[in-house]
Amino acid sequence: MDMASIRYERLEATDKFDPADDDSNNNIVNTATDEASSPSRRRPIWTRRQATLALLGNLVLLLTSICLLSVAARRRPSPSHLECAQKVSPYSPMWEAVEFWEGNFANEFNSSTKYRGPPTLERERAWNDLWHYHLIRVDAAGVAALNQTHAGRHAQVKGSDPAHPEFGATIEVFHQLHCLNVLRQYSWPLDRFDPSWGEDLYPSMLQDAATGRTHVDHCIEALRLSLMCAGDITPVLFLHDKASPLGVRADFNIHHKCRAFDPLVDYVQRNGVELET
């Protein structure tokens, strides 16, 4: 065929082009939109490396915080002897007077002190000076703290305000020493005491056998309760002693940590009150 004889004719379009009718164009646009909006195809905000670094940083902060708290706890001052004693003791208005000392008792089995031996005027005075003092005042809140809220039963001190009552009380250590003194006096014949020493020193309560026996029994029970309540667990060691029938003897020079007695007496002497009778 002769290529020169081939003729080309222009074809006329039968309809005008409408982009809205172009399905292929719509498919391309929709596909692009779907890809942009699909979460699974978005670029992640954190890379794996960034997440690992963040986790390590949080762990470092946590460990640092724990170390700082541990150091702070160790540097916190320990509670004082007084604070510890208050936590394990009942209420008292006298805590400001409490002091402590630590050392060994001077208490050989046959030692001599002003408190040991038969009744004399000087010895009775020494014992009386251990316990015979005025009372202290306790307010209504203190009575409640002692679990003794019996309205109207407790005696008030002289000058107590009825709107804010204050009540009189001795302290337990004085009561215990009084009882110990009664037992000491009871262990001696009554004729070893001289009535001329005065009513504070002469054990007149022992003149009546029944009254004396009742008082002694009360004191034995009071001291039993107090000793068992305190429950002193300080070890009492034993010493080799060939002269002893058992070959050993107890060492009564025992190490103790004690409340100082004189400051307690000083407090009562400064703040002592009397009952309203």
XYZ file of C-alpha atoms in Angstrom, residues 208-218:
11
model
C -4.377 -0.362 166.050
C -3.569 -3.872 164.864
C -6.482 -4.154 162.417
C -5.898 -0.706 160.904
C -2.179 -1.352 160.634
C -2.682 -4.738 158.992
C -5.116 -3.299 156.437
C -2.711 -0.483 155.581
C 0.183 -2.894 155.213
C -1.835 -5.216 152.971
C -2.859 -2.267 150.798
